[in-house]
XYZ file of C-alpha atoms in Angstrom:
291
model
C 14.478 11.330 17.444
C 13.044 12.338 20.691
C 9.607 10.867 20.538
C 9.231 9.173 23.476
C 4.987 8.107 23.145
C 2.765 7.556 20.740
C 0.825 9.663 22.553
C 2.925 12.550 22.553
C 2.627 12.588 18.683
C -1.325 11.741 19.543
C -1.324 15.268 21.890
C 0.802 17.472 19.387
C -1.552 16.695 15.857
C -5.131 17.924 18.472
C -3.338 20.612 20.410
C -1.408 21.933 16.619
C -4.036 20.640 13.853
C -1.415 19.362 12.219
C -1.189 15.796 9.938
C 0.649 13.219 12.105
C 3.510 13.849 9.136
C 3.517 17.028 10.160
C 4.779 16.453 13.512
C 7.142 14.562 12.704
C 8.975 17.047 10.348
C 7.985 19.840 13.024
C 10.513 17.449 15.310
C 13.707 16.722 12.545
C 13.330 19.975 11.711
C 14.042 21.128 15.463
C 15.637 18.487 16.181
C 18.293 18.978 13.435
C 17.817 23.029 13.298
C 17.511 22.018 9.510
C 14.232 23.697 7.152
C 11.864 21.887 5.249
C 13.171 21.692 2.783
C 16.018 20.357 3.113
C 13.814 18.177 5.638
C 12.019 17.036 2.842
C 14.787 16.377 0.544
C 16.750 13.820 2.770
C 12.942 11.570 3.294
C 13.812 11.766 -1.142
C 17.024 10.603 -0.645
C 16.272 7.590 1.851
C 13.055 7.243 -0.547
C 15.164 7.537 -3.545
C 17.596 4.724 -2.060
C 14.953 2.433 -1.795
C 14.068 2.821 -5.264
C 16.074 2.033 -6.154
C 17.459 -0.958 -4.452
C 14.291 -2.952 -5.849
C 14.997 -1.164 -9.587
C 18.813 -2.747 -9.110
C 17.745 -6.284 -7.776
C 20.174 -8.688 -9.489
C 17.762 -11.965 -9.358
C 21.590 -14.388 -10.861
C 23.464 -12.450 -7.237
C 23.767 -15.407 -4.163
C 24.390 -14.103 -0.545
C 27.718 -15.192 1.372
C 25.743 -19.010 1.953
C 24.610 -19.533 -0.838
C 21.229 -20.427 0.562
C 19.841 -16.327 -0.925
C 19.047 -14.939 -4.147
C 16.781 -15.131 -6.414
C 13.225 -15.736 -5.155
C 12.586 -12.741 -6.281
C 12.659 -13.735 -9.418
C 10.748 -16.455 -9.060
C 8.084 -14.626 -7.920
C 7.394 -12.847 -10.019
C 7.830 -15.060 -13.091
C 5.056 -17.193 -10.954
C 2.629 -14.614 -10.931
C 3.262 -13.715 -15.174
C 2.972 -17.990 -15.549
C -0.424 -18.538 -13.560
C -3.579 -16.658 -11.016
C -2.344 -16.465 -8.215
C -3.449 -16.416 -4.371
C -3.047 -13.130 -4.356
C -4.147 -9.967 -6.263
C -1.519 -8.153 -7.973
C -0.576 -5.200 -5.201
C 0.452 -7.582 -3.004
C 1.904 -10.374 -5.560
C 4.553 -7.339 -6.064
C 4.487 -6.717 -2.296
C 5.821 -10.467 -1.987
C 8.605 -10.268 -5.237
C 10.419 -6.772 -3.557
C 9.985 -7.741 0.094
C 12.466 -10.758 -1.644
C 14.126 -8.918 -3.569
C 15.303 -6.148 -1.103
C 15.940 -8.237 1.855
C 18.089 -10.941 -0.812
C 19.933 -7.426 -2.258
C 20.563 -7.302 1.537
C 22.298 -10.121 1.859
C 24.297 -10.556 -1.031
C 26.042 -7.061 0.450
C 24.379 -4.074 -2.213
C 22.845 -1.495 -1.123
C 19.662 -0.863 1.015
C 18.267 1.114 3.205
C 17.889 0.011 7.901
C 13.864 0.363 7.862
C 14.792 0.509 10.675
C 16.994 -2.318 10.605
C 19.535 -3.829 7.239
C 17.623 -7.269 8.862
C 14.040 -5.848 8.009
C 14.813 -3.652 5.382
C 12.334 -5.298 2.320
C 9.298 -4.592 4.127
C 9.097 -0.736 3.816
C 9.687 -0.638 0.185
C 8.190 -3.951 0.242
C 4.964 -2.067 -0.103
C 5.386 1.060 -1.170
C 7.378 0.695 -4.017
C 4.529 -1.039 -6.295
C 2.070 1.638 -4.643
C 4.061 4.374 -6.412
C 5.075 2.684 -9.515
C 0.896 1.059 -10.070
C 0.078 4.410 -9.740
C -1.441 4.495 -6.531
C -0.092 7.278 -4.411
C 2.599 9.676 -6.043
C 5.757 10.338 -4.880
C 5.421 13.161 -2.293
C 2.515 11.408 -0.645
C 4.679 8.584 -0.109
C 7.454 11.490 1.592
C 5.296 12.186 4.512
C 3.500 8.525 4.720
C 7.896 8.036 5.314
C 7.749 10.601 8.002
C 4.794 8.352 9.223
C 6.502 5.427 9.432
C 10.087 7.619 10.836
C 7.525 8.602 13.690
C 6.423 5.406 14.609
C 10.387 4.091 14.128
C 11.932 6.395 16.527
C 8.719 5.625 19.927
C 9.606 1.714 19.050
C 13.494 2.252 19.441
C 12.807 4.532 22.346
C 10.178 2.543 24.126
C 11.349 -1.091 22.923
C 14.066 -1.420 21.103
C 14.788 -2.318 17.459
C 18.133 -4.591 16.817
C 17.115 -8.225 17.032
C 20.355 -8.836 19.602
C 18.737 -6.767 21.833
C 14.960 -7.751 21.436
C 14.506 -10.684 18.893
C 12.643 -10.319 15.616
C 9.899 -9.063 16.389
C 11.918 -5.447 16.860
C 13.241 -5.446 13.634
C 10.586 -7.069 11.457
C 7.616 -5.990 14.246
C 8.987 -2.999 14.336
C 9.009 -2.571 9.530
C 6.107 -3.806 9.972
C 4.356 -1.459 12.692
C 5.939 1.105 10.866
C 4.627 0.499 7.523
C 1.245 -0.650 8.653
C 1.188 2.792 10.472
C 2.953 4.163 6.554
C 0.303 2.908 4.872
C -2.243 3.934 6.934
C -1.790 7.214 7.337
C -0.646 7.367 2.564
C -5.279 5.707 2.539
C -5.796 8.624 4.984
C -6.787 6.617 8.266
C -6.104 9.565 11.276
C -4.252 9.379 14.672
C -6.242 6.715 15.808
C -5.949 4.244 13.524
C -2.433 4.403 12.830
C -1.795 4.144 16.012
C -4.094 0.397 16.081
C -2.946 0.097 13.639
C 0.710 0.330 14.280
C -0.583 -2.060 17.702
C -2.454 -4.512 15.947
C 1.095 -5.083 13.949
C 3.858 -5.625 16.453
C 0.980 -7.710 18.935
C 1.041 -10.527 15.848
C 4.688 -11.174 15.075
C 5.287 -10.756 19.626
C 7.981 -13.185 20.659
C 9.256 -13.582 17.224
C 13.205 -14.584 18.040
C 15.956 -14.253 16.044
C 17.966 -16.633 14.933
C 19.949 -16.322 11.534
C 22.093 -19.346 10.142
C 24.931 -19.679 10.619
C 24.542 -16.176 12.361
C 24.279 -14.433 8.230
C 21.282 -11.837 7.805
C 20.015 -14.317 4.914
C 18.078 -17.151 6.350
C 15.424 -16.989 7.696
C 15.482 -13.136 8.001
C 14.879 -13.136 3.885
C 11.444 -14.804 3.852
C 10.126 -12.943 7.485
C 10.527 -9.116 5.100
C 7.792 -11.092 3.432
C 5.411 -11.905 6.974
C 6.641 -8.429 8.273
C 4.838 -6.475 4.714
C 2.123 -9.251 4.602
C 1.801 -8.445 7.777
C 1.020 -4.662 7.760
C -0.853 -4.329 5.041
C -4.191 -6.539 6.831
C -3.602 -4.286 10.187
C -3.497 -1.006 7.688
C -7.142 -2.167 6.346
C -8.391 -3.758 9.736
C -7.854 0.136 10.994
C -9.356 1.524 8.480
C -11.903 -0.197 8.288
C -12.815 0.794 12.059
C -11.148 -2.374 14.261
C -9.415 -1.301 16.822
C -6.442 -2.478 19.530
C -7.918 -3.488 22.945
C -4.220 -2.637 24.074
C -3.135 0.964 23.887
C -0.322 1.223 21.156
C 2.878 2.791 23.890
C 1.275 -0.058 25.988
C 2.032 -2.920 23.053
C 5.731 -1.415 22.449
C 6.699 -1.793 26.170
C 5.562 -5.421 26.112
C 6.820 -5.977 22.712
C 10.051 -4.601 24.853
C 9.648 -6.518 28.062
C 9.548 -9.640 26.182
C 12.460 -9.106 24.345
C 14.210 -8.008 27.805
C 12.788 -11.469 28.790
C 14.104 -13.375 25.582
C 16.838 -15.991 25.796
C 20.262 -15.504 24.853
C 19.581 -17.728 23.096
C 16.958 -16.351 20.715
C 18.980 -12.724 20.307
C 21.158 -13.345 17.398
C 23.010 -15.218 19.046
C 23.045 -17.686 16.284
C 22.734 -20.142 19.721
C 19.107 -21.205 19.421
C 16.120 -22.097 16.982
C 15.751 -22.179 13.683
C 20.561 -21.433 13.772
C 20.606 -25.097 15.350
C 19.133 -27.304 13.044
C 20.662 -30.077 11.851
C 20.766 -28.224 8.570
C 21.039 -24.812 11.167
C 24.008 -26.608 11.931
C 25.898 -28.212 8.560
C 25.344 -24.872 6.862
C 27.891 -23.291 10.170
C 29.937 -26.046 9.943
C 30.146 -25.424 6.408
C 31.226 -21.267 6.649
C 33.671 -22.386 9.272
C 35.415 -24.973 6.495
C 35.660 -22.031 3.832
C 37.001 -19.231 6.918
């Protein structure tokens, strides 16, 4: 999707007096030469796949290394059995982020939003809202258009791949997409959406990608939780009128620059960070012995 900046979207919103989601829908229609109905049906298909990735979670599954699986169930059991520090919505957000991230590690069907390693963030904030009656399906679909537009801008101006820009490019981008989507869903205007995106990216700036044994398992799954919770806090801050002092496009550009300057050891190579701890090396050795 050829969107070069958030400012481009803001300008189109001002010129056409259309909401953020509609501008992204129009862009999709123009680029793919489809009708509004066809575009919306494609988005509905994506949403159904997100729902399925949550509903099909099987807590007994384990990943290739055996390190990932079952934590989504543990979180739900914990929330059901005690008064946690989080409220009901946030409890389910955490459980959903874990569940979808684990499903990805266990080779189940997920939606890469924007990547497989960050697949748990958007479903984590959207699915619980939908299931508890906090948002209708049509509202969710419009929010997903907002998320896709944000992701397109980040992909154009910076990057969304851990191999190119570290985990800030994956979890950070997913968190920014989710923050903007939530802000729009709650009635936020274009400026508030931009502020939510900027704050979400800033909070995760510099996050390295250091998967143990090169697998999208540890620490990837739990970082989906961080991305989801970060998105919620940034959406609420933006809706409260709190602003990012640094304009959103400048934040995106900065994230891209940080990613390019990041040592190769911290860009999905499993040559640095947690991957080279004694524990990380022991897992790698065990995996090499299996192969």
